[in-house]
Structures are given as C-alpha cells and as structure tokens.
mmCIF file of C-alpha atoms in Angstrom:
data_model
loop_
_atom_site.group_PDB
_atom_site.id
_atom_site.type_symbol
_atom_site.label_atom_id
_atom_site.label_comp_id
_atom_site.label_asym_id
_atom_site.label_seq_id
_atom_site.Cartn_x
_atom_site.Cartn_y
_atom_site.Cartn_z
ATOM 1 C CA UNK A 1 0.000 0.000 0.000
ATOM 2 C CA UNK A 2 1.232 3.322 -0.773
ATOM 3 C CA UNK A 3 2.245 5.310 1.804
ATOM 4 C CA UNK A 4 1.225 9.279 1.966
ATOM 5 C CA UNK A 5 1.393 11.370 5.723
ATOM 6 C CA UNK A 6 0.050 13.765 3.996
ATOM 7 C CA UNK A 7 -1.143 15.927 7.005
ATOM 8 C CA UNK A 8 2.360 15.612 8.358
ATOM 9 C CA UNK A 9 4.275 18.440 5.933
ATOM 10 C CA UNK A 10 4.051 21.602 7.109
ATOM 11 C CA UNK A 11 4.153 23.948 3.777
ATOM 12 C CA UNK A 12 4.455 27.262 6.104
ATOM 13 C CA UNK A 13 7.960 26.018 7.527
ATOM 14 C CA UNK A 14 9.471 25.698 4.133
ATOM 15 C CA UNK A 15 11.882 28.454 3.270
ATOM 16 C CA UNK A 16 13.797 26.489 0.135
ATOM 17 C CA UNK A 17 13.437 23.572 -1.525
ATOM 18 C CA UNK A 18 16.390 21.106 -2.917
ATOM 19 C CA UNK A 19 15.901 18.941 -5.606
ATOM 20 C CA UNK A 20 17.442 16.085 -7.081
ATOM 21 C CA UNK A 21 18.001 15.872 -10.999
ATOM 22 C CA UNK A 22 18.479 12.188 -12.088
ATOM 23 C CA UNK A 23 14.771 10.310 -12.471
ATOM 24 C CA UNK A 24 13.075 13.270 -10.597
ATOM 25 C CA UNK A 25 12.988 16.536 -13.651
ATOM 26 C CA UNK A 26 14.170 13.781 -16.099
ATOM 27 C CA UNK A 27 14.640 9.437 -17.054
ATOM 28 C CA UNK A 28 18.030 9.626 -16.451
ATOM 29 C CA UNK A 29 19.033 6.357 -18.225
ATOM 30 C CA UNK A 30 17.657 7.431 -22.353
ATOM 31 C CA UNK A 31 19.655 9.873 -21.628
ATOM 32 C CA UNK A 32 23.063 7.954 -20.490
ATOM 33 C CA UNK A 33 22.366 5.721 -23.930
ATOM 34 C CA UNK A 34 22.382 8.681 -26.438
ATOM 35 C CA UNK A 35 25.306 9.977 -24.679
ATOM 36 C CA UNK A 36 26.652 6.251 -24.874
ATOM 37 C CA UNK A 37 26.101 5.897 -28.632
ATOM 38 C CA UNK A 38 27.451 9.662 -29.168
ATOM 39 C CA UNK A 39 31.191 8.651 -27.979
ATOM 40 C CA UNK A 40 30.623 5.140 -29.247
ATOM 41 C CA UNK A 41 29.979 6.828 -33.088
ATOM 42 C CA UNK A 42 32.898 9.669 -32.273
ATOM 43 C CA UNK A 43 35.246 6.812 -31.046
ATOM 44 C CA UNK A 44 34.571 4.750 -34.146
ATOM 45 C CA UNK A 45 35.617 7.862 -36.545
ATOM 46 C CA UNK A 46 38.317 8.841 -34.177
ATOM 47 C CA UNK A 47 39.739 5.982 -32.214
ATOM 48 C CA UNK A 48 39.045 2.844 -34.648
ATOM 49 C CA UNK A 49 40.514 0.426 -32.277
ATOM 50 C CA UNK A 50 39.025 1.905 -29.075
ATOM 51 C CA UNK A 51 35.626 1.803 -30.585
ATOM 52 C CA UNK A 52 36.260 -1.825 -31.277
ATOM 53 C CA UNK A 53 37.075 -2.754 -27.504
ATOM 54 C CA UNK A 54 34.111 -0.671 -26.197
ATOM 55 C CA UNK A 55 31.554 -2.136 -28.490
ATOM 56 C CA UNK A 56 32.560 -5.228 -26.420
ATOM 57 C CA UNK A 57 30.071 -4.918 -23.140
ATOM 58 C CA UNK A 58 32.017 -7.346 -20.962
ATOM 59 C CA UNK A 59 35.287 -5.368 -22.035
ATOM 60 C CA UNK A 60 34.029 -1.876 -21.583
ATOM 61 C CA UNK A 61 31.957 -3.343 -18.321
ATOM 62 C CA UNK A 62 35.299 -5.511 -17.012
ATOM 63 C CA UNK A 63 37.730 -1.492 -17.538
ATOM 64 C CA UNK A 64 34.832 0.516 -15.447
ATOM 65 C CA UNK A 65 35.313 -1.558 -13.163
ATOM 66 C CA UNK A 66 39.212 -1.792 -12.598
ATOM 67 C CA UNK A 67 38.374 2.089 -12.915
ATOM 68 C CA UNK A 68 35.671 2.357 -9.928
ATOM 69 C CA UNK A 69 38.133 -0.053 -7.942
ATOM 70 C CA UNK A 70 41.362 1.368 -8.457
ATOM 71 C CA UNK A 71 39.877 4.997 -7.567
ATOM 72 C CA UNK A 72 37.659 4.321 -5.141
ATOM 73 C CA UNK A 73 37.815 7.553 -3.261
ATOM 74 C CA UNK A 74 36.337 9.153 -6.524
ATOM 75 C CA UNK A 75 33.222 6.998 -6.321
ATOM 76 C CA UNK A 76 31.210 10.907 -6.193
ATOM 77 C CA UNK A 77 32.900 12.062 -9.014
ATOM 78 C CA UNK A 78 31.045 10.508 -12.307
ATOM 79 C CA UNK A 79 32.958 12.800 -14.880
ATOM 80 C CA UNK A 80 36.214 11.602 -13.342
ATOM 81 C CA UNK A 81 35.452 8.002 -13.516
ATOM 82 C CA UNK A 82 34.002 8.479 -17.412
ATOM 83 C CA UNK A 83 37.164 10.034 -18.120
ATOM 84 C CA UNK A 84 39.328 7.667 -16.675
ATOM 85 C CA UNK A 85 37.335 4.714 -18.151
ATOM 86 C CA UNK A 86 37.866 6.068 -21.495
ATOM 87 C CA UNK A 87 41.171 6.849 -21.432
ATOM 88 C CA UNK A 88 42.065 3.392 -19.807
ATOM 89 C CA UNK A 89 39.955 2.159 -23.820
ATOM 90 C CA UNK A 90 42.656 4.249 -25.424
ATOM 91 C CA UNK A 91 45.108 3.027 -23.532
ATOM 92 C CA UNK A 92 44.206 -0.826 -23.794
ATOM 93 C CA UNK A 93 43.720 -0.434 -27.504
ATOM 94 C CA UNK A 94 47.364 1.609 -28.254
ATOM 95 C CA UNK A 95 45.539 4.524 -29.670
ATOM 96 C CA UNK A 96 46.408 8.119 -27.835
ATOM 97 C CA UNK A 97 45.566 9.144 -24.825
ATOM 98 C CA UNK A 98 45.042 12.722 -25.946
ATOM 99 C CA UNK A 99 41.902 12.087 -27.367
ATOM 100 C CA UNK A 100 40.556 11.094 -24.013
ATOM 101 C CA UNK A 101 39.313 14.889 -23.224
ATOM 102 C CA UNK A 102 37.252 15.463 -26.303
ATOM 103 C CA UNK A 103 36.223 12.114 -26.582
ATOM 104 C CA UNK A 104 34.940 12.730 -23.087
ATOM 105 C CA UNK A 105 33.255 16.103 -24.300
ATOM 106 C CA UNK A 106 30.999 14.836 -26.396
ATOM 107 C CA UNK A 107 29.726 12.276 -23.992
ATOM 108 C CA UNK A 108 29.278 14.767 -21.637
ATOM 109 C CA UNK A 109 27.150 17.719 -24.164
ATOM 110 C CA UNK A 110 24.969 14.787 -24.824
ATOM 111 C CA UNK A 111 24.573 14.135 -21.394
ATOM 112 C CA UNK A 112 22.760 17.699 -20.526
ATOM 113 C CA UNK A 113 20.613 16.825 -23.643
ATOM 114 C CA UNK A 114 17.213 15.531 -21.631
ATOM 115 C CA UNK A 115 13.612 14.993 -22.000
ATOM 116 C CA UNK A 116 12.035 16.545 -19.243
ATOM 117 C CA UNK A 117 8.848 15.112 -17.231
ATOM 118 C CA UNK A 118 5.925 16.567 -18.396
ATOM 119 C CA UNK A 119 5.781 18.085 -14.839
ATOM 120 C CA UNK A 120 9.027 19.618 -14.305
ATOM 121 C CA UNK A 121 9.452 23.223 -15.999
ATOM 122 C CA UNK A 122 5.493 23.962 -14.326
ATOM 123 C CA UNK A 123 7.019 22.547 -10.807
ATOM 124 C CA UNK A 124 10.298 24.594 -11.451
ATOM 125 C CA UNK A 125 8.373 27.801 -12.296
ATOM 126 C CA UNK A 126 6.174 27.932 -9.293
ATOM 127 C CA UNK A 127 8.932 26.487 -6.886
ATOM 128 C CA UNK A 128 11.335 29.217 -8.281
ATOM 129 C CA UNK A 129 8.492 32.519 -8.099
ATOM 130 C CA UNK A 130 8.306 31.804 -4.413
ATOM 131 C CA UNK A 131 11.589 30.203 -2.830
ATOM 132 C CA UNK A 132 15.114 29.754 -3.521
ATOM 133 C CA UNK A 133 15.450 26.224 -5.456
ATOM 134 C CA UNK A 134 19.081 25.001 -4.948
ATOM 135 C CA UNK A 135 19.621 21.542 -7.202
ATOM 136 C CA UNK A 136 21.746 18.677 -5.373
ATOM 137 C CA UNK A 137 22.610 16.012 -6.942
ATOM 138 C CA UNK A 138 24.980 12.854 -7.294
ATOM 139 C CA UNK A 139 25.333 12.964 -10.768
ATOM 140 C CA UNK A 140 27.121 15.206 -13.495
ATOM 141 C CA UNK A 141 24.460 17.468 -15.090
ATOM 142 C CA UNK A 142 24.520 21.151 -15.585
ATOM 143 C CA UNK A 143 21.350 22.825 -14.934
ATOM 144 C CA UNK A 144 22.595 25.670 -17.352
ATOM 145 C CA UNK A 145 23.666 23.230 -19.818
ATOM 146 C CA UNK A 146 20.265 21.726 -19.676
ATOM 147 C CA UNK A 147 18.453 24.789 -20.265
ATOM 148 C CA UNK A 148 16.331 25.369 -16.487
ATOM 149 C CA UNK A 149 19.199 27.338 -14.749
ATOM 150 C CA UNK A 150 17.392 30.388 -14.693
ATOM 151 C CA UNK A 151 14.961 28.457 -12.235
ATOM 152 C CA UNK A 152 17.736 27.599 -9.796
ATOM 153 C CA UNK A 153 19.190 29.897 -7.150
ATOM 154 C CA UNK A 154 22.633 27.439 -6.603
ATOM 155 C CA UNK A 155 23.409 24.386 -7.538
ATOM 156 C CA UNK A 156 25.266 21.488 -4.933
ATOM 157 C CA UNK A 157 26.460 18.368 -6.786
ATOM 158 C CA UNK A 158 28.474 15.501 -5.121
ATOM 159 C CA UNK A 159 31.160 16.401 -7.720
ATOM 160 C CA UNK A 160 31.969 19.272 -6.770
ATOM 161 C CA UNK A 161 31.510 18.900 -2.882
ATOM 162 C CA UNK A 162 33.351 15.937 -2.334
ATOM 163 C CA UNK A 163 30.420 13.755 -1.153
ATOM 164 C CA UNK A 164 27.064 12.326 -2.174
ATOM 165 C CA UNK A 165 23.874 11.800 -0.877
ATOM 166 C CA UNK A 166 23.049 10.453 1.637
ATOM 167 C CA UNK A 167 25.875 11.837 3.440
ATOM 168 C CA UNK A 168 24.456 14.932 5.591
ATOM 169 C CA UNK A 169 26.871 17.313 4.461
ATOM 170 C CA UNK A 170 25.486 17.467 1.153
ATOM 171 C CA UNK A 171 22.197 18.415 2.504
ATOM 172 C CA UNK A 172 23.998 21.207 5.018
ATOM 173 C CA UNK A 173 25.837 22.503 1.926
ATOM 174 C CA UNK A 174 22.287 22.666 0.290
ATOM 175 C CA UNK A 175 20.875 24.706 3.025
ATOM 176 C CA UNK A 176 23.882 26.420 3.357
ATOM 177 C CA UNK A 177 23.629 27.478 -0.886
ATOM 178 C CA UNK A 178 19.711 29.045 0.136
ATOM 179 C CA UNK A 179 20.626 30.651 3.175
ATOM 180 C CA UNK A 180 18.210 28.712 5.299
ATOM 181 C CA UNK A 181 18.504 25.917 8.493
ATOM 182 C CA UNK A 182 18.225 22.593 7.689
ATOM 183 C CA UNK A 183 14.774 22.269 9.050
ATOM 184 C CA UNK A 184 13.417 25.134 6.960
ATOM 185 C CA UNK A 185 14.109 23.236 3.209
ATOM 186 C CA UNK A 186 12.052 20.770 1.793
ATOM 187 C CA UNK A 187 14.125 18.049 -0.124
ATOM 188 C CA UNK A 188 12.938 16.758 -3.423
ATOM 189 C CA UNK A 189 14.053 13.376 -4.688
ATOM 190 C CA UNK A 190 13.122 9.968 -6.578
ATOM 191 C CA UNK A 191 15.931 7.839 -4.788
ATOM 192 C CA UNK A 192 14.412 6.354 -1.268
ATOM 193 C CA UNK A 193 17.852 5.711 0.359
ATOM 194 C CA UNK A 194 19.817 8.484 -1.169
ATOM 195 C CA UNK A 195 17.059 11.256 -1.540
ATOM 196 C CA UNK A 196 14.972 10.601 1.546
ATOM 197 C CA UNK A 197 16.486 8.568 4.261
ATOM 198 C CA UNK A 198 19.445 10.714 3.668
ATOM 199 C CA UNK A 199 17.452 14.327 4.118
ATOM 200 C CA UNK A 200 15.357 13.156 7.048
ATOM 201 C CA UNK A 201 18.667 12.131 8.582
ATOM 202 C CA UNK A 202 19.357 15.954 7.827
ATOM 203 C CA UNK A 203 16.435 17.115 9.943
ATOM 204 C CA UNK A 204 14.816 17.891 6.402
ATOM 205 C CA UNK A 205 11.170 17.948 5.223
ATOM 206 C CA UNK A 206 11.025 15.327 2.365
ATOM 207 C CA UNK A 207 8.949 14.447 -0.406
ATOM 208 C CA UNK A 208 9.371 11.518 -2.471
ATOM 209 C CA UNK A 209 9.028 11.792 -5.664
ATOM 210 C CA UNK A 210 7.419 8.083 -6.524
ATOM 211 C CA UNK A 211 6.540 7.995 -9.815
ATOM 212 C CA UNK A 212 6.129 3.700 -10.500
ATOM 213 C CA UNK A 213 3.821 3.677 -6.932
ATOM 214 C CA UNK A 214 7.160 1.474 -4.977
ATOM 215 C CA UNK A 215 6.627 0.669 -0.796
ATOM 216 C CA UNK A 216 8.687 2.037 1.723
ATOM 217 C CA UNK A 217 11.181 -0.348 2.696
ATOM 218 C CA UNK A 218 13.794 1.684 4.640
ATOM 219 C CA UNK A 219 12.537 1.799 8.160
ATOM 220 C CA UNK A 220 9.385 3.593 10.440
ATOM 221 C CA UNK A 221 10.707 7.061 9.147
ATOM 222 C CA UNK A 222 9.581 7.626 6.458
ATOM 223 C CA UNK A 223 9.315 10.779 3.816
ATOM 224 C CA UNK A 224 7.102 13.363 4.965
ATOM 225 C CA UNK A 225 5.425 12.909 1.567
ATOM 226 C CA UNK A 226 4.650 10.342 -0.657
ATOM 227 C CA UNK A 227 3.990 11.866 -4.284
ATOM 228 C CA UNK A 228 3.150 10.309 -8.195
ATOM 229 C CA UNK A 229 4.123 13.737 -9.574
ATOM 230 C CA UNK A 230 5.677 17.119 -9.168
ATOM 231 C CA UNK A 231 1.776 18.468 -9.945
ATOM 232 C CA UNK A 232 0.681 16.951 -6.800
ATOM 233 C CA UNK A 233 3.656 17.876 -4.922
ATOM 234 C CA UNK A 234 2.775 21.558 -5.717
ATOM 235 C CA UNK A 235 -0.521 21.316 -5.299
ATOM 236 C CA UNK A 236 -0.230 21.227 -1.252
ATOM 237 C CA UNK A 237 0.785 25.238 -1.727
ATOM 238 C CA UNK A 238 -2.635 27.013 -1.419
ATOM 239 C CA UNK A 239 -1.684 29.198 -4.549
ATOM 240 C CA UNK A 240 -0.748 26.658 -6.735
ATOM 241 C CA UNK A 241 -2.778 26.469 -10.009
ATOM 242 C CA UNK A 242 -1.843 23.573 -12.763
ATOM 243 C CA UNK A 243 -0.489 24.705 -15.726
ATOM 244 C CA UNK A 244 0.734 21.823 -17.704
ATOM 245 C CA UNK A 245 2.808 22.552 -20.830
ATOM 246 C CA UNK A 246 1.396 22.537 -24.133
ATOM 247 C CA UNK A 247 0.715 18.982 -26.172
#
C-alpha cells in the first residue's frame, strides 16, 4: 500500500526547496544511452581500435570496473570516472591518450541533452516565483547546460563537494547554498535511500518523488510525503494552479 502522511508536511515552515536531478525533472538512463552511442559513433571515426574494444560490453563493463576499484575515493565524481574509463579504452587499444578529453566532451554535451517530465518546468516555475530552489545532486548534469538554470538559485552536486547523498553534508551545503537551516528546506528526490532517508537524517522535510507507486522499505521514518508527480507535490501550496505545458 502506498504510503502518503500527507497531514504531516508543514508547507508554512518551508523556506527552500532542494531537488534532485536524475529520475526526478528527467529518465536519467535514455539519456546515459544517447550519450553512450554519441562517444561510441565519435570513437569509431576517431579511435578505430578503441571503438572496437568498447563495443565489447564485458570489455568496456570488465575497464569501469578496474576504474571504480582502483579509484575508489572518486566513487562521487562521475565525470572523473568516465574520463578515466575512457582513457584506460585508449590506452588498452594503443591509440592516444590525448583524445581522451574530447572524446569525453561529447559524452558529456549529450549528457545535458534531456527529456524533461511533463511536470518539471510547471514545478520549477512555481517552486522558483516563491523560494530559492538550490539543485543537489549525485550525478554530473549542468542545470545551465540543460536549459532550467534560470529556475535555480545554486546548484550542490556531489562532484563538486566531495560527497554524495546520503551523506548529511550534502544536505547542510544545500541549506547552506539558500541561506536557510536545515529544518526550513524541503528536499525533493526519486531515490528512497539516497534522496529521503538521507534528508530526514538531515532534519529535512522530504517528499518523495514516486513515480512507479514502490513501498517504503527503509525503516518507520519515512518521507514526509509520498507523491506520483511534481503536480501533486505543488498542489499542497494554497496558490498553486496547474499549468501543464502545451501537447
């Protein structure tokens, strides 16, 4: 049964939101795969040889990860590991190392290409008329890249911090980014563990963002909402008024 305490938020506390990226304003994984078959098609016009050895999955699966091993203490750091996993191709297939960088580019411009939820530029417009919105996320996309920066007032990523959710001092760096206390931001997120055990560890209102209807399985805390979309997320401020983009 799917769980929503949804008498327990308290909208009049709530100063600033954060809010994830990944699987919460986008599907993070069609996105991965176009950036995938970008670098694949560059490699193969640019690094024959290395195109060769990552069109092999158990090869290109077996480097990432001697990669995630070897650099363990990088495990936040997605653009480093990408990086590193494609120059340790090159390397493997004799081809130069030089070409790691732009090879890397153009995975990484495809990357910030997304398809939006239906829900997210109407959630980021209200959000961002009313409170600061400060992004945090594990992963490696630009909100300015991506095209919604203007609706952000900072963004925190594990990359650049030196940490990732659910450690609490990404959440105190969020707070910190809106100029608010911990217990005055309401954290936005699809991951359970990462998003909401992490923030209510914080001292954070949470809302998670459930879009496939999954139980709680992390404990009697739970998320201080349990929401299908970010149009009933907003829909608990007393101004809000649906606007759904155009079909």
């Amino acid at each position: 049964m799917r769980y929503s305490p949804t008498t327990m938020i308290a909208i009049s506390r709530i100063k600033a939101i954060t809010l994830d990226l990944d699987d919460t304003l986008w599907p993070v994984w069609p996105t991965i795969g176009r950036a995938e078959a970008a670098l694949q098609a560059w490699l193969s016009k640019n690094a024959p040889a290395t195109a060769l050895l990552s069109a092999q999955p158990e090869v290109k699966t077996a480097v990432r990860a001697e990669i995630n091993a070897r650099h363990a203490d990088r495990a936040h750091d997605l653009s480093f590991l990408r990086l590193a996993s494609i120059r340790a191709l090159l390397q493997k297939a004799g081809e130069s190392l030089h070409l790691a960088e732009p090879a890397f580019e153009v995975f990484f411009a495809e990357r910030q290409r997304v398809d939006l939820f239906e829900d997210a530029l109407p959630a980021l417009a209200f959000w961002s008329q009313r409170l600061p919105v400060v992004a945090l996320s594990n992963g490696n996309a630009d909100v300015h890249r991506v095209g919604i920066g203007q609706h952000f007032h900072a963004s925190v990523s594990a990359q650049s911090l030196g940490v990732a959710k659910p450690d609490l001092r990404i959440f105190a760096a969020g707070a910190q980014a809106a100029g608010v206390q911990l217990h005055e931001v309401l954290h936005i997120g699809d991951d359970a563990h990462a998003d909401c055990v992490g923030a209510l560890a914080a001292g954070m209102q949470v809302a998670w963002l459930n879009r496939e209807g999954h139980d709680w399985a992390h404990g009697d805390t739970r998320p201080h909402l349990d929401v299908k979309d970010l149009h009933a997320l907003c829909a608990f401020w007393p101004d809000y008024k649906l606007i759904r983009r155009p079909t």
